[in-house]
PDB file of C-alpha atoms in Angstrom:
ATOM      1  CA  UNK A  20     -20.032  50.163  -0.624  1.00  0.00           C
ATOM      2  CA  UNK A  21     -16.653  49.259   0.823  1.00  0.00           C
ATOM      3  CA  UNK A  22     -15.807  50.550   4.295  1.00  0.00           C
ATOM      4  CA  UNK A  23     -13.131  53.194   4.452  1.00  0.00           C
ATOM      5  CA  UNK A  24      -9.649  51.778   5.017  1.00  0.00           C
ATOM      6  CA  UNK A  25      -7.770  53.442   7.838  1.00  0.00           C
ATOM      7  CA  UNK A  26      -4.233  54.780   7.809  1.00  0.00           C
ATOM      8  CA  UNK A  27      -1.658  52.098   8.576  1.00  0.00           C
ATOM      9  CA  UNK A  28       0.418  54.184  10.964  1.00  0.00           C
ATOM     10  CA  UNK A  29      -1.095  53.580  14.382  1.00  0.00           C
ATOM     11  CA  UNK A  30       0.846  53.738  17.625  1.00  0.00           C
ATOM     12  CA  UNK A  31       2.952  50.629  18.100  1.00  0.00           C
ATOM     13  CA  UNK A  32       3.295  51.036  21.869  1.00  0.00           C
ATOM     14  CA  UNK A  33      -0.451  50.879  22.459  1.00  0.00           C
ATOM     15  CA  UNK A  34      -0.510  47.075  22.322  1.00  0.00           C
ATOM     16  CA  UNK A  35       1.647  47.056  25.454  1.00  0.00           C
ATOM     17  CA  UNK A  36      -0.633  49.636  27.029  1.00  0.00           C
ATOM     18  CA  UNK A  37      -3.542  47.349  26.175  1.00  0.00           C
ATOM     19  CA  UNK A  38      -1.771  44.485  27.957  1.00  0.00           C
ATOM     20  CA  UNK A  39      -1.051  46.624  31.026  1.00  0.00           C
ATOM     21  CA  UNK A  40      -4.669  47.749  31.067  1.00  0.00           C
ATOM     22  CA  UNK A  41      -5.780  44.096  30.930  1.00  0.00           C
ATOM     23  CA  UNK A  42      -3.564  43.272  33.917  1.00  0.00           C
ATOM     24  CA  UNK A  43      -4.911  46.164  35.992  1.00  0.00           C
ATOM     25  CA  UNK A  44      -8.522  45.536  34.976  1.00  0.00           C
ATOM     26  CA  UNK A  45      -8.342  41.829  35.809  1.00  0.00           C
ATOM     27  CA  UNK A  46      -6.634  42.453  39.147  1.00  0.00           C
ATOM     28  CA  UNK A  47      -9.208  45.041  40.221  1.00  0.00           C
ATOM     29  CA  UNK A  48     -12.106  42.917  38.987  1.00  0.00           C
ATOM     30  CA  UNK A  49     -10.849  39.837  40.799  1.00  0.00           C
ATOM     31  CA  UNK A  50     -10.346  41.693  44.076  1.00  0.00           C
ATOM     32  CA  UNK A  51     -13.833  43.211  43.862  1.00  0.00           C
ATOM     33  CA  UNK A  52     -15.463  39.845  43.111  1.00  0.00           C
ATOM     34  CA  UNK A  53     -13.608  38.210  46.004  1.00  0.00           C
ATOM     35  CA  UNK A  54     -14.661  41.043  48.305  1.00  0.00           C
ATOM     36  CA  UNK A  55     -18.331  40.788  47.294  1.00  0.00           C
ATOM     37  CA  UNK A  56     -18.764  37.051  46.760  1.00  0.00           C
ATOM     38  CA  UNK A  57     -15.881  35.636  48.751  1.00  0.00           C
ATOM     39  CA  UNK A  58     -12.725  33.948  47.544  1.00  0.00           C
ATOM     40  CA  UNK A  59     -12.519  30.756  45.499  1.00  0.00           C
ATOM     41  CA  UNK A  60     -14.747  27.910  46.652  1.00  0.00           C
ATOM     42  CA  UNK A  61     -11.660  25.711  46.859  1.00  0.00           C
ATOM     43  CA  UNK A  62      -7.920  26.279  46.827  1.00  0.00           C
ATOM     44  CA  UNK A  63      -7.242  22.630  46.015  1.00  0.00           C
ATOM     45  CA  UNK A  64      -5.465  21.997  42.690  1.00  0.00           C
ATOM     46  CA  UNK A  65      -7.615  20.473  39.949  1.00  0.00           C
ATOM     47  CA  UNK A  66      -6.125  18.508  37.076  1.00  0.00           C
ATOM     48  CA  UNK A  67      -8.365  19.153  34.100  1.00  0.00           C
ATOM     49  CA  UNK A  68      -8.286  20.066  30.438  1.00  0.00           C
ATOM     50  CA  UNK A  69     -10.416  23.148  29.871  1.00  0.00           C
ATOM     51  CA  UNK A  70     -10.458  23.910  26.155  1.00  0.00           C
ATOM     52  CA  UNK A  71     -11.257  27.538  25.421  1.00  0.00           C
ATOM     53  CA  UNK A  72     -10.428  30.203  22.856  1.00  0.00           C
ATOM     54  CA  UNK A  73     -11.029  33.771  23.979  1.00  0.00           C
ATOM     55  CA  UNK A  74     -10.686  36.827  21.769  1.00  0.00           C
ATOM     56  CA  UNK A  75     -10.557  40.269  23.317  1.00  0.00           C
ATOM     57  CA  UNK A  76      -9.767  41.227  26.895  1.00  0.00           C
ATOM     58  CA  UNK A  77      -7.622  38.429  28.391  1.00  0.00           C
ATOM     59  CA  UNK A  78      -8.974  37.225  31.711  1.00  0.00           C
ATOM     60  CA  UNK A  79      -8.142  34.466  34.156  1.00  0.00           C
ATOM     61  CA  UNK A  80     -11.766  33.947  35.178  1.00  0.00           C
ATOM     62  CA  UNK A  81     -12.578  32.172  31.918  1.00  0.00           C
ATOM     63  CA  UNK A  82      -9.643  29.803  32.479  1.00  0.00           C
ATOM     64  CA  UNK A  83     -10.602  28.790  36.013  1.00  0.00           C
ATOM     65  CA  UNK A  84     -12.617  25.726  36.908  1.00  0.00           C
ATOM     66  CA  UNK A  85     -15.898  26.358  38.751  1.00  0.00           C
ATOM     67  CA  UNK A  86     -14.369  25.371  42.106  1.00  0.00           C
ATOM     68  CA  UNK A  87     -11.711  28.052  41.674  1.00  0.00           C
ATOM     69  CA  UNK A  88     -14.240  30.784  40.931  1.00  0.00           C
ATOM     70  CA  UNK A  89     -15.573  33.195  43.589  1.00  0.00           C
ATOM     71  CA  UNK A  90     -18.403  31.802  45.713  1.00  0.00           C
ATOM     72  CA  UNK A  91     -21.388  32.958  43.657  1.00  0.00           C
ATOM     73  CA  UNK A  92     -23.322  29.785  44.468  1.00  0.00           C
ATOM     74  CA  UNK A  93     -22.726  30.173  48.202  1.00  0.00           C
ATOM     75  CA  UNK A  94     -24.004  33.752  48.142  1.00  0.00           C
ATOM     76  CA  UNK A  95     -27.083  32.641  46.191  1.00  0.00           C
ATOM     77  CA  UNK A  96     -27.812  29.838  48.658  1.00  0.00           C
ATOM     78  CA  UNK A  97     -27.674  32.267  51.586  1.00  0.00           C
ATOM     79  CA  UNK A  98     -30.836  34.008  50.424  1.00  0.00           C
ATOM     80  CA  UNK A  99     -29.244  36.959  48.648  1.00  0.00           C
ATOM     81  CA  UNK A 100     -30.239  35.720  45.202  1.00  0.00           C
ATOM     82  CA  UNK A 101     -31.746  38.971  43.887  1.00  0.00           C
ATOM     83  CA  UNK A 102     -28.797  41.093  44.977  1.00  0.00           C
ATOM     84  CA  UNK A 103     -26.321  38.512  43.720  1.00  0.00           C
ATOM     85  CA  UNK A 104     -27.947  38.352  40.294  1.00  0.00           C
ATOM     86  CA  UNK A 105     -27.948  42.150  40.054  1.00  0.00           C
ATOM     87  CA  UNK A 106     -24.268  42.248  40.955  1.00  0.00           C
ATOM     88  CA  UNK A 107     -23.425  39.479  38.483  1.00  0.00           C
ATOM     89  CA  UNK A 108     -25.259  41.261  35.666  1.00  0.00           C
ATOM     90  CA  UNK A 109     -23.595  44.513  36.683  1.00  0.00           C
ATOM     91  CA  UNK A 110     -20.216  42.813  36.469  1.00  0.00           C
ATOM     92  CA  UNK A 111     -20.991  41.835  32.866  1.00  0.00           C
ATOM     93  CA  UNK A 112     -21.669  45.474  31.989  1.00  0.00           C
ATOM     94  CA  UNK A 113     -18.437  46.459  33.736  1.00  0.00           C
ATOM     95  CA  UNK A 114     -16.466  43.741  31.940  1.00  0.00           C
ATOM     96  CA  UNK A 115     -17.852  44.852  28.581  1.00  0.00           C
ATOM     97  CA  UNK A 116     -16.623  48.385  29.249  1.00  0.00           C
ATOM     98  CA  UNK A 117     -13.137  46.993  29.820  1.00  0.00           C
ATOM     99  CA  UNK A 118     -13.468  44.895  26.676  1.00  0.00           C
ATOM    100  CA  UNK A 119     -14.337  47.933  24.557  1.00  0.00           C
ATOM    101  CA  UNK A 120     -11.426  49.987  25.889  1.00  0.00           C
ATOM    102  CA  UNK A 121      -8.971  47.107  25.542  1.00  0.00           C
ATOM    103  CA  UNK A 122      -9.945  46.517  21.914  1.00  0.00           C
ATOM    104  CA  UNK A 123      -9.712  50.222  21.109  1.00  0.00           C
ATOM    105  CA  UNK A 124      -6.183  50.405  22.535  1.00  0.00           C
ATOM    106  CA  UNK A 125      -5.093  47.243  20.752  1.00  0.00           C
ATOM    107  CA  UNK A 126      -6.524  48.249  17.380  1.00  0.00           C
ATOM    108  CA  UNK A 127      -5.089  51.760  17.528  1.00  0.00           C
ATOM    109  CA  UNK A 128      -1.631  50.250  17.999  1.00  0.00           C
ATOM    110  CA  UNK A 129      -1.801  49.288  14.310  1.00  0.00           C
ATOM    111  CA  UNK A 130      -4.173  51.725  12.625  1.00  0.00           C
ATOM    112  CA  UNK A 131      -5.317  55.285  13.142  1.00  0.00           C
ATOM    113  CA  UNK A 132      -9.092  55.286  13.446  1.00  0.00           C
ATOM    114  CA  UNK A 133     -11.289  58.367  13.040  1.00  0.00           C
ATOM    115  CA  UNK A 134     -12.139  60.057  16.320  1.00  0.00           C
ATOM    116  CA  UNK A 135     -10.792  59.186  19.750  1.00  0.00           C
ATOM    117  CA  UNK A 136     -10.411  56.074  21.870  1.00  0.00           C
ATOM    118  CA  UNK A 137     -13.338  57.238  23.986  1.00  0.00           C
ATOM    119  CA  UNK A 138     -15.507  57.450  20.882  1.00  0.00           C
ATOM    120  CA  UNK A 139     -14.453  53.924  19.942  1.00  0.00           C
ATOM    121  CA  UNK A 140     -15.657  52.731  23.335  1.00  0.00           C
ATOM    122  CA  UNK A 141     -18.993  54.556  23.147  1.00  0.00           C
ATOM    123  CA  UNK A 142     -19.753  53.323  19.638  1.00  0.00           C
ATOM    124  CA  UNK A 143     -18.801  49.700  20.240  1.00  0.00           C
ATOM    125  CA  UNK A 144     -19.997  49.179  23.817  1.00  0.00           C
ATOM    126  CA  UNK A 145     -23.628  48.299  23.118  1.00  0.00           C
ATOM    127  CA  UNK A 146     -22.771  45.927  20.277  1.00  0.00           C
ATOM    128  CA  UNK A 147     -20.067  44.197  22.294  1.00  0.00           C
ATOM    129  CA  UNK A 148     -22.547  43.765  25.135  1.00  0.00           C
ATOM    130  CA  UNK A 149     -25.062  42.163  22.766  1.00  0.00           C
ATOM    131  CA  UNK A 150     -22.276  39.957  21.424  1.00  0.00           C
ATOM    132  CA  UNK A 151     -21.433  38.851  24.962  1.00  0.00           C
ATOM    133  CA  UNK A 152     -25.051  37.869  25.595  1.00  0.00           C
ATOM    134  CA  UNK A 153     -25.165  36.087  22.217  1.00  0.00           C
ATOM    135  CA  UNK A 154     -22.157  33.961  23.148  1.00  0.00           C
ATOM    136  CA  UNK A 155     -23.666  33.222  26.555  1.00  0.00           C
ATOM    137  CA  UNK A 156     -26.918  32.153  24.883  1.00  0.00           C
ATOM    138  CA  UNK A 157     -25.060  29.878  22.479  1.00  0.00           C
ATOM    139  CA  UNK A 158     -23.169  28.270  25.365  1.00  0.00           C
ATOM    140  CA  UNK A 159     -26.451  27.873  27.236  1.00  0.00           C
ATOM    141  CA  UNK A 160     -27.858  25.902  24.314  1.00  0.00           C
ATOM    142  CA  UNK A 161     -24.967  23.470  24.733  1.00  0.00           C
ATOM    143  CA  UNK A 162     -26.022  22.530  28.286  1.00  0.00           C
ATOM    144  CA  UNK A 163     -28.892  20.198  27.236  1.00  0.00           C
ATOM    145  CA  UNK A 164     -26.579  18.510  24.726  1.00  0.00           C
ATOM    146  CA  UNK A 165     -24.142  17.687  27.518  1.00  0.00           C
ATOM    147  CA  UNK A 166     -26.968  16.531  29.782  1.00  0.00           C
ATOM    148  CA  UNK A 167     -28.473  14.225  27.168  1.00  0.00           C
ATOM    149  CA  UNK A 168     -25.357  12.738  25.591  1.00  0.00           C
ATOM    150  CA  UNK A 169     -22.916  12.826  28.509  1.00  0.00           C
ATOM    151  CA  UNK A 170     -19.233  12.697  27.583  1.00  0.00           C
ATOM    152  CA  UNK A 171     -19.954  12.548  23.862  1.00  0.00           C
ATOM    153  CA  UNK A 172     -22.271  15.515  24.262  1.00  0.00           C
ATOM    154  CA  UNK A 173     -19.544  17.375  26.129  1.00  0.00           C
ATOM    155  CA  UNK A 174     -17.064  16.802  23.319  1.00  0.00           C
ATOM    156  CA  UNK A 175     -19.672  17.831  20.760  1.00  0.00           C
ATOM    157  CA  UNK A 176     -20.445  20.985  22.754  1.00  0.00           C
ATOM    158  CA  UNK A 177     -16.751  21.912  22.879  1.00  0.00           C
ATOM    159  CA  UNK A 178     -16.436  21.367  19.125  1.00  0.00           C
ATOM    160  CA  UNK A 179     -19.515  23.501  18.414  1.00  0.00           C
ATOM    161  CA  UNK A 180     -18.362  26.308  20.697  1.00  0.00           C
ATOM    162  CA  UNK A 181     -14.916  26.341  19.076  1.00  0.00           C
ATOM    163  CA  UNK A 182     -16.526  26.378  15.627  1.00  0.00           C
ATOM    164  CA  UNK A 183     -18.780  29.272  16.661  1.00  0.00           C
ATOM    165  CA  UNK A 184     -15.831  31.244  18.013  1.00  0.00           C
ATOM    166  CA  UNK A 185     -13.745  30.607  14.890  1.00  0.00           C
ATOM    167  CA  UNK A 186     -16.612  31.316  12.499  1.00  0.00           C
ATOM    168  CA  UNK A 187     -17.000  34.827  13.947  1.00  0.00           C
ATOM    169  CA  UNK A 188     -13.317  35.238  14.794  1.00  0.00           C
ATOM    170  CA  UNK A 189     -13.168  38.856  13.633  1.00  0.00           C
ATOM    171  CA  UNK A 190     -16.452  39.958  15.215  1.00  0.00           C
ATOM    172  CA  UNK A 191     -14.935  42.191  17.916  1.00  0.00           C
ATOM    173  CA  UNK A 192     -12.420  43.785  15.555  1.00  0.00           C
ATOM    174  CA  UNK A 193     -15.118  44.461  12.961  1.00  0.00           C
ATOM    175  CA  UNK A 194     -17.369  46.139  15.526  1.00  0.00           C
ATOM    176  CA  UNK A 195     -14.659  48.586  16.594  1.00  0.00           C
ATOM    177  CA  UNK A 196     -12.990  49.244  13.234  1.00  0.00           C
ATOM    178  CA  UNK A 197     -15.916  49.304  10.820  1.00  0.00           C
ATOM    179  CA  UNK A 198     -18.625  50.382  13.260  1.00  0.00           C
ATOM    180  CA  UNK A 199     -21.177  48.221  11.499  1.00  0.00           C
ATOM    181  CA  UNK A 200     -24.642  47.616  12.853  1.00  0.00           C
ATOM    182  CA  UNK A 201     -24.865  44.585  15.120  1.00  0.00           C
ATOM    183  CA  UNK A 202     -26.557  42.157  12.730  1.00  0.00           C
ATOM    184  CA  UNK A 203     -24.407  43.264   9.793  1.00  0.00           C
ATOM    185  CA  UNK A 204     -21.279  42.462  11.781  1.00  0.00           C
ATOM    186  CA  UNK A 205     -21.972  38.720  11.627  1.00  0.00           C
ATOM    187  CA  UNK A 206     -21.876  38.693   7.827  1.00  0.00           C
ATOM    188  CA  UNK A 207     -19.011  41.157   7.552  1.00  0.00           C
ATOM    189  CA  UNK A 208     -16.758  39.378  10.063  1.00  0.00           C
ATOM    190  CA  UNK A 209     -17.214  36.062   8.242  1.00  0.00           C
ATOM    191  CA  UNK A 210     -16.552  37.751   4.903  1.00  0.00           C
ATOM    192  CA  UNK A 211     -13.236  39.114   6.170  1.00  0.00           C
ATOM    193  CA  UNK A 212     -12.209  35.826   7.770  1.00  0.00           C
ATOM    194  CA  UNK A 213     -12.869  33.975   4.522  1.00  0.00           C
ATOM    195  CA  UNK A 214     -10.353  36.217   2.745  1.00  0.00           C
ATOM    196  CA  UNK A 215      -7.522  34.991   5.001  1.00  0.00           C
ATOM    197  CA  UNK A 216      -8.909  31.644   6.073  1.00  0.00           C
ATOM    198  CA  UNK A 217      -5.621  29.749   6.388  1.00  0.00           C
ATOM    199  CA  UNK A 218      -3.848  32.390   8.469  1.00  0.00           C
ATOM    200  CA  UNK A 219      -6.969  33.055  10.519  1.00  0.00           C
ATOM    201  CA  UNK A 220      -7.286  29.369  11.376  1.00  0.00           C
ATOM    202  CA  UNK A 221      -3.604  29.175  12.333  1.00  0.00           C
ATOM    203  CA  UNK A 222      -3.929  32.143  14.692  1.00  0.00           C
ATOM    204  CA  UNK A 223      -7.135  30.736  16.154  1.00  0.00           C
ATOM    205  CA  UNK A 224      -5.447  27.408  16.899  1.00  0.00           C
ATOM    206  CA  UNK A 225      -2.586  29.254  18.599  1.00  0.00           C
ATOM    207  CA  UNK A 226      -5.050  31.196  20.771  1.00  0.00           C
ATOM    208  CA  UNK A 227      -6.968  28.018  21.642  1.00  0.00           C
ATOM    209  CA  UNK A 228      -3.765  26.125  22.401  1.00  0.00           C
ATOM    210  CA  UNK A 229      -2.310  28.846  24.617  1.00  0.00           C
ATOM    211  CA  UNK A 230      -5.612  29.334  26.457  1.00  0.00           C
ATOM    212  CA  UNK A 231      -5.904  25.602  27.080  1.00  0.00           C
ATOM    213  CA  UNK A 232      -2.329  25.259  28.356  1.00  0.00           C
ATOM    214  CA  UNK A 233      -2.676  28.275  30.645  1.00  0.00           C
ATOM    215  CA  UNK A 234      -6.006  26.951  31.948  1.00  0.00           C
ATOM    216  CA  UNK A 235      -4.408  23.599  32.740  1.00  0.00           C
ATOM    217  CA  UNK A 236      -1.479  25.213  34.557  1.00  0.00           C
ATOM    218  CA  UNK A 237      -3.466  27.639  36.688  1.00  0.00           C
ATOM    219  CA  UNK A 238      -5.949  24.961  37.787  1.00  0.00           C
ATOM    220  CA  UNK A 239      -3.379  22.205  38.318  1.00  0.00           C
ATOM    221  CA  UNK A 240      -1.140  24.445  40.449  1.00  0.00           C
ATOM    222  CA  UNK A 241      -3.832  26.706  41.847  1.00  0.00           C
ATOM    223  CA  UNK A 242      -2.685  29.088  44.569  1.00  0.00           C
ATOM    224  CA  UNK A 243      -2.525  32.807  45.237  1.00  0.00           C
ATOM    225  CA  UNK A 244       1.059  32.806  44.001  1.00  0.00           C
ATOM    226  CA  UNK A 245       0.018  31.107  40.770  1.00  0.00           C
ATOM    227  CA  UNK A 246      -2.683  33.724  40.216  1.00  0.00           C
ATOM    228  CA  UNK A 247      -0.135  36.508  40.729  1.00  0.00           C
ATOM    229  CA  UNK A 248       2.196  34.835  38.212  1.00  0.00           C
ATOM    230  CA  UNK A 249      -0.418  33.963  35.605  1.00  0.00           C
ATOM    231  CA  UNK A 250      -2.255  37.281  35.610  1.00  0.00           C
ATOM    232  CA  UNK A 251       0.470  39.294  33.806  1.00  0.00           C
ATOM    233  CA  UNK A 252       1.657  36.283  31.790  1.00  0.00           C
ATOM    234  CA  UNK A 253      -1.817  35.636  30.412  1.00  0.00           C
ATOM    235  CA  UNK A 254      -2.460  39.308  29.595  1.00  0.00           C
ATOM    236  CA  UNK A 255       0.860  39.975  27.865  1.00  0.00           C
ATOM    237  CA  UNK A 256       0.997  36.677  25.976  1.00  0.00           C
ATOM    238  CA  UNK A 257      -2.593  36.803  24.720  1.00  0.00           C
ATOM    239  CA  UNK A 258      -2.310  40.476  23.782  1.00  0.00           C
ATOM    240  CA  UNK A 259       0.831  39.779  21.753  1.00  0.00           C
ATOM    241  CA  UNK A 260      -0.896  36.897  19.964  1.00  0.00           C
ATOM    242  CA  UNK A 261      -4.009  38.957  19.291  1.00  0.00           C
ATOM    243  CA  UNK A 262      -1.802  41.703  17.932  1.00  0.00           C
ATOM    244  CA  UNK A 263      -0.746  39.160  15.312  1.00  0.00           C
ATOM    245  CA  UNK A 264      -4.372  38.198  14.700  1.00  0.00           C
ATOM    246  CA  UNK A 265      -5.172  41.871  14.207  1.00  0.00           C
ATOM    247  CA  UNK A 266      -2.537  42.055  11.465  1.00  0.00           C
ATOM    248  CA  UNK A 267      -4.340  39.222   9.690  1.00  0.00           C
ATOM    249  CA  UNK A 268      -7.632  41.090  10.080  1.00  0.00           C
ATOM    250  CA  UNK A 269      -6.217  44.267   8.543  1.00  0.00           C
ATOM    251  CA  UNK A 270      -4.597  42.266   5.743  1.00  0.00           C
ATOM    252  CA  UNK A 271      -8.058  40.960   4.883  1.00  0.00           C
ATOM    253  CA  UNK A 272      -9.407  44.512   4.755  1.00  0.00           C
ATOM    254  CA  UNK A 273      -6.441  45.787   2.768  1.00  0.00           C
ATOM    255  CA  UNK A 274      -7.100  43.202   0.066  1.00  0.00           C
ATOM    256  CA  UNK A 275     -10.303  45.088  -0.738  1.00  0.00           C
ATOM    257  CA  UNK A 276      -8.261  48.049  -1.927  1.00  0.00           C
ATOM    258  CA  UNK A 277      -6.975  45.855  -4.762  1.00  0.00           C
ATOM    259  CA  UNK A 278     -10.433  45.524  -6.289  1.00  0.00           C
TER     260      UNK A 278
END
């Protein structure tokens, strides 16, 4: 049975609201993490090439090198390990809530979904949380590969993580729009991506390229001023790009109405 196709009206201004929400959410989250765990371990610039491709809520944390992250390790080493782990896990739950709301706002900028934005968040939250843990588990599997094979293992791990992200490129959109069960979403998201494979790959490469360039810039010129500059730039730019990716996603779904 084909999922119901939504009306194509939407609210075009919501993508900008999604971007503004991402800016506010990231700013508040960063201030809270600095307050709890301390500021970055180092303010020294780091020249590196961090290849990443994030879909969903744009965030600077995923672009930063470990030395530019809040001092989680320092807090752990000071004997507050249990509390720190609880707070870190709690931050994942909090981030996932922001992810669900961001996606709902972005998607409703193009299509009218049944129900309300709040209902979108409630229905997708648990599945997005499981998806977050799934990605973390997959990345954790890459650690031994890097340890065993060194630089070659690192390159292989990057390639595998990019493949994994591209393979399930539409996972988040499918969760919110089609409200599928968690395990069904894997198959369904791949099915939709295969319908528009060329355009999906092009958009994915754009996302990966922009993420990588922004990661290089923020780490190479790391400072409070750079964070203030990059926070809105990252949110607005990535939201605009994902708005284009969302069009590709809906085109894939619309093709089903032809059969």
